[in-house]
């Protein structure tokens, strides 16, 4: 293996099965991550283990059962396909391994395989287009926690984000253009996974740049690592590629948990407002996800569709994610080589 490069592709994770015990186990590992719920350990432990995991697990298990296929969780199935596709695209000079931040296959198990191969260097690609502490940051922390224990540490390179990569923008735009050619949509929404507003403020090293408002209207040196700003920039790039007119699209944030303030506007509120204002046809993108999962297929594809129709909407269409498309593999190949 001398001279080879290891490529670790990492997605968030999925339960080992859609059964309640496995879902509870997954939620506990996921939500006990201090970058996901950034409370001190004791209140975080009490919140996760005494409230969220026990009460949320049955509901989440039911959702996973709807999503589950004969091959398993779509997130993992697409990841395993990506591992093979990227290996084939890169050739014998590289060794590609799939890992999940939570549950299996673990980052630690795959890094151990790399360690035993004696690779020259390792490239880590978190499958999150926009940087957030709770996603990309958590992957970095776990990789460094493991590798700093090694006696010999190889060269490590991380892909921080790819929301503005031309191949990413083009790949998602092409997915959307297929639907735009079939219907005249009244409005297009770009729904990203939400995070607590306090996490955005904590990432503002200047202490006075982040206003959670118009400061996200452009990318600058001061907000270039802001998740919300990166999401708005993703929308601007996609809007330009799609040729959408001002006023016909909106950026919003989904999956809010709890009562505290999360980044706005909230997708749920927007969906109701659009329908009540007479919007009849909506095309929905989820550009924070590269593989279809609970948050895309069920939340955006089904739940928001029902909400839209209940309030007077007529046609709701989810744009599929990149999944195992050739365009996604071309982008990953470019990220590795360049």
Tab-separated table of C-alpha atoms in Angstrom:
chain	number	residue	atom	x	y	z
A	1	UNK	CA	0.000	0.000	0.000
A	2	UNK	CA	3.045	2.320	-0.121
A	3	UNK	CA	2.232	5.464	-2.050
A	4	UNK	CA	-1.537	5.110	-1.803
A	5	UNK	CA	-3.973	7.682	-0.466
A	6	UNK	CA	-6.853	6.835	1.830
A	7	UNK	CA	-10.176	8.568	1.159
A	8	UNK	CA	-12.640	8.513	4.039
A	9	UNK	CA	-16.153	9.533	3.007
A	10	UNK	CA	-18.378	10.248	6.015
A	11	UNK	CA	-22.095	10.760	6.377
A	12	UNK	CA	-24.074	11.403	9.545
A	13	UNK	CA	-25.281	7.909	10.329
A	14	UNK	CA	-28.331	5.699	10.635
A	15	UNK	CA	-29.707	3.106	13.063
A	16	UNK	CA	-28.714	-0.500	12.449
A	17	UNK	CA	-32.404	-1.314	12.044
A	18	UNK	CA	-35.723	0.562	12.214
A	19	UNK	CA	-36.592	-1.161	15.484
A	20	UNK	CA	-37.061	0.969	18.596
A	21	UNK	CA	-33.996	-0.307	20.553
A	22	UNK	CA	-31.641	0.403	17.619
A	23	UNK	CA	-33.220	3.786	16.965
A	24	UNK	CA	-32.896	4.668	20.665
A	25	UNK	CA	-29.231	3.629	20.612
A	26	UNK	CA	-28.605	5.782	17.547
A	27	UNK	CA	-30.365	8.826	18.991
A	28	UNK	CA	-28.404	8.553	22.222
A	29	UNK	CA	-25.049	8.482	20.444
A	30	UNK	CA	-26.045	11.236	18.028
A	31	UNK	CA	-27.584	13.636	20.534
A	32	UNK	CA	-24.946	13.095	23.225
A	33	UNK	CA	-22.404	14.669	20.877
A	34	UNK	CA	-21.516	17.999	22.503
A	35	UNK	CA	-21.395	19.670	19.098
A	36	UNK	CA	-24.972	18.608	18.319
A	37	UNK	CA	-26.552	19.566	21.635
A	38	UNK	CA	-24.026	22.012	23.026
A	39	UNK	CA	-25.149	21.913	26.661
A	40	UNK	CA	-22.873	20.950	29.573
A	41	UNK	CA	-22.590	17.172	29.969
A	42	UNK	CA	-24.980	16.587	32.889
A	43	UNK	CA	-27.990	18.565	31.557
A	44	UNK	CA	-27.292	17.145	28.070
A	45	UNK	CA	-27.242	13.591	29.473
A	46	UNK	CA	-30.506	14.161	31.343
A	47	UNK	CA	-32.211	15.737	28.328
A	48	UNK	CA	-31.145	12.994	25.919
A	49	UNK	CA	-31.469	9.917	28.126
A	50	UNK	CA	-34.490	10.864	30.220
A	51	UNK	CA	-36.581	12.840	27.735
A	52	UNK	CA	-35.616	12.789	24.048
A	53	UNK	CA	-34.447	9.208	23.481
A	54	UNK	CA	-37.229	7.446	25.460
A	55	UNK	CA	-40.093	9.498	23.998
A	56	UNK	CA	-38.776	10.196	20.493
A	57	UNK	CA	-37.527	6.671	19.679
A	58	UNK	CA	-40.937	5.053	18.945
A	59	UNK	CA	-41.962	7.930	16.653
A	60	UNK	CA	-38.576	7.923	14.875
A	61	UNK	CA	-38.673	4.122	14.533
A	62	UNK	CA	-42.048	4.373	12.811
A	63	UNK	CA	-40.592	6.913	10.373
A	64	UNK	CA	-37.541	4.755	9.684
A	65	UNK	CA	-39.790	1.782	8.927
A	66	UNK	CA	-41.513	3.853	6.238
A	67	UNK	CA	-38.152	4.751	4.750
A	68	UNK	CA	-36.396	1.371	5.094
A	69	UNK	CA	-35.800	-0.734	1.975
A	70	UNK	CA	-34.930	-4.402	1.509
A	71	UNK	CA	-31.285	-3.321	1.300
A	72	UNK	CA	-31.487	-1.191	4.462
A	73	UNK	CA	-31.433	2.510	5.261
A	74	UNK	CA	-31.227	4.609	2.046
A	75	UNK	CA	-28.543	6.819	3.602
A	76	UNK	CA	-26.297	3.801	4.108
A	77	UNK	CA	-27.258	2.113	0.845
A	78	UNK	CA	-26.316	5.220	-1.141
A	79	UNK	CA	-23.124	5.581	0.908
A	80	UNK	CA	-22.067	2.018	0.137
A	81	UNK	CA	-22.764	2.615	-3.546
A	82	UNK	CA	-20.716	5.833	-3.430
A	83	UNK	CA	-17.801	3.944	-1.875
A	84	UNK	CA	-17.694	1.513	-4.802
A	85	UNK	CA	-18.359	4.193	-7.424
A	86	UNK	CA	-15.647	6.520	-6.125
A	87	UNK	CA	-13.151	3.675	-5.803
A	88	UNK	CA	-13.768	2.764	-9.425
A	89	UNK	CA	-13.435	6.407	-10.519
A	90	UNK	CA	-10.184	7.027	-8.607
A	91	UNK	CA	-8.408	3.779	-9.403
A	92	UNK	CA	-5.767	1.749	-7.576
A	93	UNK	CA	-3.802	4.739	-6.275
A	94	UNK	CA	-6.558	5.345	-3.727
A	95	UNK	CA	-8.351	3.336	-1.057
A	96	UNK	CA	-11.924	4.523	-0.438
A	97	UNK	CA	-13.809	3.704	2.758
A	98	UNK	CA	-17.286	4.739	3.929
A	99	UNK	CA	-17.840	5.649	7.578
A	100	UNK	CA	-20.702	7.070	9.596
A	101	UNK	CA	-20.223	9.654	12.322
A	102	UNK	CA	-22.685	7.732	14.470
A	103	UNK	CA	-23.214	3.954	14.549
A	104	UNK	CA	-21.743	1.708	11.886
A	105	UNK	CA	-19.442	1.553	10.068
A	106	UNK	CA	-17.637	3.762	12.572
A	107	UNK	CA	-14.957	6.305	11.768
A	108	UNK	CA	-12.649	4.556	14.208
A	109	UNK	CA	-12.976	1.152	12.503
A	110	UNK	CA	-12.214	2.592	9.061
A	111	UNK	CA	-9.285	4.682	10.259
A	112	UNK	CA	-7.865	1.551	11.887
A	113	UNK	CA	-8.003	-0.176	8.498
A	114	UNK	CA	-6.124	2.778	6.993
A	115	UNK	CA	-3.546	2.647	9.788
A	116	UNK	CA	-2.822	-1.004	9.078
A	117	UNK	CA	-2.295	-0.226	5.391
A	118	UNK	CA	0.476	2.300	6.042
A	119	UNK	CA	-0.997	4.905	3.716
A	120	UNK	CA	0.911	8.035	2.701
A	121	UNK	CA	-1.943	10.381	3.493
A	122	UNK	CA	-5.660	10.479	4.231
A	123	UNK	CA	-8.343	12.736	2.754
A	124	UNK	CA	-11.525	13.108	4.805
A	125	UNK	CA	-14.692	14.175	2.987
A	126	UNK	CA	-17.705	14.820	5.241
A	127	UNK	CA	-20.876	14.565	3.147
A	128	UNK	CA	-22.114	18.000	4.247
A	129	UNK	CA	-22.050	20.717	1.566
A	130	UNK	CA	-22.160	23.583	4.091
A	131	UNK	CA	-19.903	23.650	7.162
A	132	UNK	CA	-21.575	23.406	10.574
A	133	UNK	CA	-20.028	22.597	13.940
A	134	UNK	CA	-22.649	19.889	14.512
A	135	UNK	CA	-21.813	18.066	11.261
A	136	UNK	CA	-18.451	18.724	9.592
A	137	UNK	CA	-16.965	20.013	12.847
A	138	UNK	CA	-18.021	16.865	14.669
A	139	UNK	CA	-16.423	14.651	12.007
A	140	UNK	CA	-13.166	16.605	12.299
A	141	UNK	CA	-13.179	16.273	16.080
A	142	UNK	CA	-13.764	12.510	15.959
A	143	UNK	CA	-11.053	11.942	13.335
A	144	UNK	CA	-8.533	13.982	15.337
A	145	UNK	CA	-9.513	12.279	18.613
A	146	UNK	CA	-8.613	8.930	17.076
A	147	UNK	CA	-5.548	9.845	15.024
A	148	UNK	CA	-3.803	11.859	17.753
A	149	UNK	CA	-3.373	8.558	19.607
A	150	UNK	CA	-1.354	7.060	16.739
A	151	UNK	CA	2.416	6.908	17.049
A	152	UNK	CA	2.824	7.691	13.355
A	153	UNK	CA	0.383	10.305	12.066
A	154	UNK	CA	0.074	10.534	8.273
A	155	UNK	CA	-0.722	13.708	6.398
A	156	UNK	CA	-4.425	14.498	6.877
A	157	UNK	CA	-6.519	16.696	4.610
A	158	UNK	CA	-10.127	17.702	5.297
A	159	UNK	CA	-12.712	18.968	2.843
A	160	UNK	CA	-14.322	21.813	4.779
A	161	UNK	CA	-17.284	22.474	2.445
A	162	UNK	CA	-18.310	22.238	-1.178
A	163	UNK	CA	-21.545	24.267	-1.319
A	164	UNK	CA	-19.988	26.636	-3.874
A	165	UNK	CA	-18.240	24.033	-6.004
A	166	UNK	CA	-19.418	24.420	-9.621
A	167	UNK	CA	-19.999	20.671	-9.951
A	168	UNK	CA	-22.174	20.642	-6.823
A	169	UNK	CA	-24.248	23.596	-7.984
A	170	UNK	CA	-24.628	22.161	-11.474
A	171	UNK	CA	-25.540	18.682	-10.197
A	172	UNK	CA	-28.376	19.962	-8.004
A	173	UNK	CA	-29.536	22.408	-10.668
A	174	UNK	CA	-29.773	19.630	-13.260
A	175	UNK	CA	-31.934	17.610	-10.837
A	176	UNK	CA	-34.253	20.609	-10.526
A	177	UNK	CA	-34.372	21.464	-14.215
A	178	UNK	CA	-36.027	18.123	-14.971
A	179	UNK	CA	-38.971	19.096	-12.777
A	180	UNK	CA	-39.072	22.706	-13.938
A	181	UNK	CA	-39.459	21.432	-17.504
A	182	UNK	CA	-42.557	19.446	-16.509
A	183	UNK	CA	-44.532	22.117	-14.603
A	184	UNK	CA	-44.829	25.879	-14.272
A	185	UNK	CA	-44.106	26.281	-10.559
A	186	UNK	CA	-45.327	29.345	-8.702
A	187	UNK	CA	-42.533	29.201	-6.152
A	188	UNK	CA	-39.296	27.352	-5.409
A	189	UNK	CA	-38.094	26.747	-1.854
A	190	UNK	CA	-34.600	25.807	-0.749
A	191	UNK	CA	-34.981	24.070	2.613
A	192	UNK	CA	-31.845	23.450	4.678
A	193	UNK	CA	-31.476	21.614	7.970
A	194	UNK	CA	-31.844	24.070	10.817
A	195	UNK	CA	-29.590	24.532	13.846
A	196	UNK	CA	-30.037	26.543	17.049
A	197	UNK	CA	-29.376	30.258	16.538
A	198	UNK	CA	-26.944	30.232	19.462
A	199	UNK	CA	-24.630	27.885	17.534
A	200	UNK	CA	-24.358	30.435	14.744
A	201	UNK	CA	-23.546	33.173	17.248
A	202	UNK	CA	-20.944	30.983	18.968
A	203	UNK	CA	-19.173	30.575	15.633
A	204	UNK	CA	-18.845	34.343	15.198
A	205	UNK	CA	-15.249	34.856	16.341
A	206	UNK	CA	-15.533	38.634	15.889
A	207	UNK	CA	-18.437	38.827	18.331
A	208	UNK	CA	-20.292	41.433	16.265
A	209	UNK	CA	-20.565	40.177	12.659
A	210	UNK	CA	-23.497	37.799	13.039
A	211	UNK	CA	-26.926	39.429	13.095
A	212	UNK	CA	-28.834	36.402	11.739
A	213	UNK	CA	-30.210	38.645	9.032
A	214	UNK	CA	-28.825	40.660	6.132
A	215	UNK	CA	-25.266	39.741	7.167
A	216	UNK	CA	-25.923	36.526	5.215
A	217	UNK	CA	-26.668	38.405	1.986
A	218	UNK	CA	-23.109	37.803	0.788
A	219	UNK	CA	-20.042	35.757	1.714
A	220	UNK	CA	-17.108	37.636	3.227
A	221	UNK	CA	-13.945	36.842	5.157
A	222	UNK	CA	-15.873	37.381	8.400
A	223	UNK	CA	-18.823	35.086	7.718
A	224	UNK	CA	-17.317	32.522	5.342
A	225	UNK	CA	-17.620	29.772	7.961
A	226	UNK	CA	-21.179	30.675	8.970
A	227	UNK	CA	-23.589	27.845	8.175
A	228	UNK	CA	-26.534	30.187	7.588
A	229	UNK	CA	-24.511	32.416	5.260
A	230	UNK	CA	-23.300	29.384	3.310
A	231	UNK	CA	-26.888	28.168	2.897
A	232	UNK	CA	-28.016	31.519	1.508
A	233	UNK	CA	-25.036	31.518	-0.838
A	234	UNK	CA	-25.951	28.011	-2.011
A	235	UNK	CA	-29.407	29.327	-2.873
A	236	UNK	CA	-27.988	32.312	-4.774
A	237	UNK	CA	-25.741	30.043	-6.823
A	238	UNK	CA	-28.581	27.632	-7.611
A	239	UNK	CA	-30.953	30.488	-8.457
A	240	UNK	CA	-28.429	31.830	-10.953
A	241	UNK	CA	-27.919	28.391	-12.509
A	242	UNK	CA	-31.678	27.781	-12.694
A	243	UNK	CA	-32.454	31.260	-14.012
A	244	UNK	CA	-35.107	31.968	-11.357
A	245	UNK	CA	-36.604	35.430	-11.033
A	246	UNK	CA	-36.424	37.485	-7.839
A	247	UNK	CA	-39.477	36.910	-5.667
A	248	UNK	CA	-40.104	33.385	-6.950
A	249	UNK	CA	-37.920	31.557	-4.409
A	250	UNK	CA	-37.194	31.453	-0.673
A	251	UNK	CA	-34.458	30.051	1.569
A	252	UNK	CA	-35.725	28.378	4.742
A	253	UNK	CA	-34.711	25.970	7.511
A	254	UNK	CA	-36.371	22.754	8.658
A	255	UNK	CA	-36.204	20.096	11.407
A	256	UNK	CA	-36.476	22.426	14.384
A	257	UNK	CA	-36.383	20.621	17.753
A	258	UNK	CA	-37.549	22.133	21.058
A	259	UNK	CA	-38.806	25.611	21.860
A	260	UNK	CA	-35.666	27.711	21.635
A	261	UNK	CA	-34.860	29.941	18.665
A	262	UNK	CA	-33.411	28.227	15.604
A	263	UNK	CA	-32.216	29.921	12.435
A	264	UNK	CA	-35.047	31.398	10.380
A	265	UNK	CA	-37.208	31.471	8.376
A	266	UNK	CA	-38.763	28.147	9.396
A	267	UNK	CA	-39.814	25.909	6.501
A	268	UNK	CA	-43.023	24.833	8.231
A	269	UNK	CA	-44.222	28.427	8.607
A	270	UNK	CA	-43.231	29.305	5.060
A	271	UNK	CA	-45.141	26.361	3.578
A	272	UNK	CA	-48.364	27.409	5.313
A	273	UNK	CA	-47.884	31.062	4.364
A	274	UNK	CA	-47.291	30.277	0.695
A	275	UNK	CA	-50.414	28.141	0.461
A	276	UNK	CA	-52.568	30.729	2.244
A	277	UNK	CA	-51.309	33.428	-0.126
A	278	UNK	CA	-52.586	31.444	-3.089
A	279	UNK	CA	-49.400	29.714	-4.243
A	280	UNK	CA	-50.529	26.461	-5.886
A	281	UNK	CA	-47.367	24.767	-7.176
A	282	UNK	CA	-44.074	24.490	-5.265
A	283	UNK	CA	-40.768	22.862	-6.163
A	284	UNK	CA	-38.691	22.026	-3.079
A	285	UNK	CA	-34.921	21.572	-2.925
A	286	UNK	CA	-32.979	20.204	0.077
A	287	UNK	CA	-29.393	21.254	-0.785
A	288	UNK	CA	-27.950	20.447	2.653
A	289	UNK	CA	-28.308	16.710	1.960
A	290	UNK	CA	-26.438	14.698	-0.668
A	291	UNK	CA	-28.481	11.532	-0.048
A	292	UNK	CA	-32.207	11.175	0.423
A	293	UNK	CA	-33.129	10.361	4.011
A	294	UNK	CA	-35.757	11.060	6.682
A	295	UNK	CA	-35.296	14.813	6.370
A	296	UNK	CA	-35.776	14.837	2.602
A	297	UNK	CA	-38.075	11.964	1.643
A	298	UNK	CA	-40.398	12.068	4.653
A	299	UNK	CA	-40.100	15.583	6.070
A	300	UNK	CA	-39.859	17.675	2.890
A	301	UNK	CA	-41.347	15.163	0.482
A	302	UNK	CA	-44.335	13.965	2.533
A	303	UNK	CA	-44.965	16.073	5.665
A	304	UNK	CA	-44.586	19.479	4.027
A	305	UNK	CA	-46.564	18.257	1.017
A	306	UNK	CA	-49.480	17.358	3.306
A	307	UNK	CA	-49.161	20.695	5.116
A	308	UNK	CA	-49.139	22.565	1.800
A	309	UNK	CA	-52.229	20.762	0.512
A	310	UNK	CA	-54.101	21.164	3.819
A	311	UNK	CA	-53.715	24.938	3.465
A	312	UNK	CA	-54.855	25.150	-0.140
A	313	UNK	CA	-51.811	24.135	-2.195
A	314	UNK	CA	-52.235	21.808	-5.163
A	315	UNK	CA	-48.875	20.473	-6.356
A	316	UNK	CA	-45.730	19.875	-4.285
A	317	UNK	CA	-42.587	18.309	-5.742
A	318	UNK	CA	-39.383	17.349	-3.922
A	319	UNK	CA	-36.201	17.487	-5.994
A	320	UNK	CA	-34.308	14.262	-5.352
A	321	UNK	CA	-30.841	14.469	-3.838
A	322	UNK	CA	-27.570	13.523	-5.542
A	323	UNK	CA	-27.708	9.957	-4.151
A	324	UNK	CA	-25.653	7.681	-6.450
A	325	UNK	CA	-25.708	9.908	-9.542
A	326	UNK	CA	-22.746	10.206	-11.905
A	327	UNK	CA	-22.623	13.949	-11.233
A	328	UNK	CA	-22.107	13.332	-7.492
A	329	UNK	CA	-19.235	10.919	-8.142
A	330	UNK	CA	-17.649	13.415	-10.551
A	331	UNK	CA	-17.784	16.023	-7.809
A	332	UNK	CA	-16.256	13.674	-5.215
A	333	UNK	CA	-13.505	12.735	-7.654
A	334	UNK	CA	-12.734	16.392	-8.201
A	335	UNK	CA	-12.642	17.060	-4.455
A	336	UNK	CA	-10.115	14.255	-3.971
A	337	UNK	CA	-7.819	15.134	-6.846
A	338	UNK	CA	-7.938	18.917	-6.605
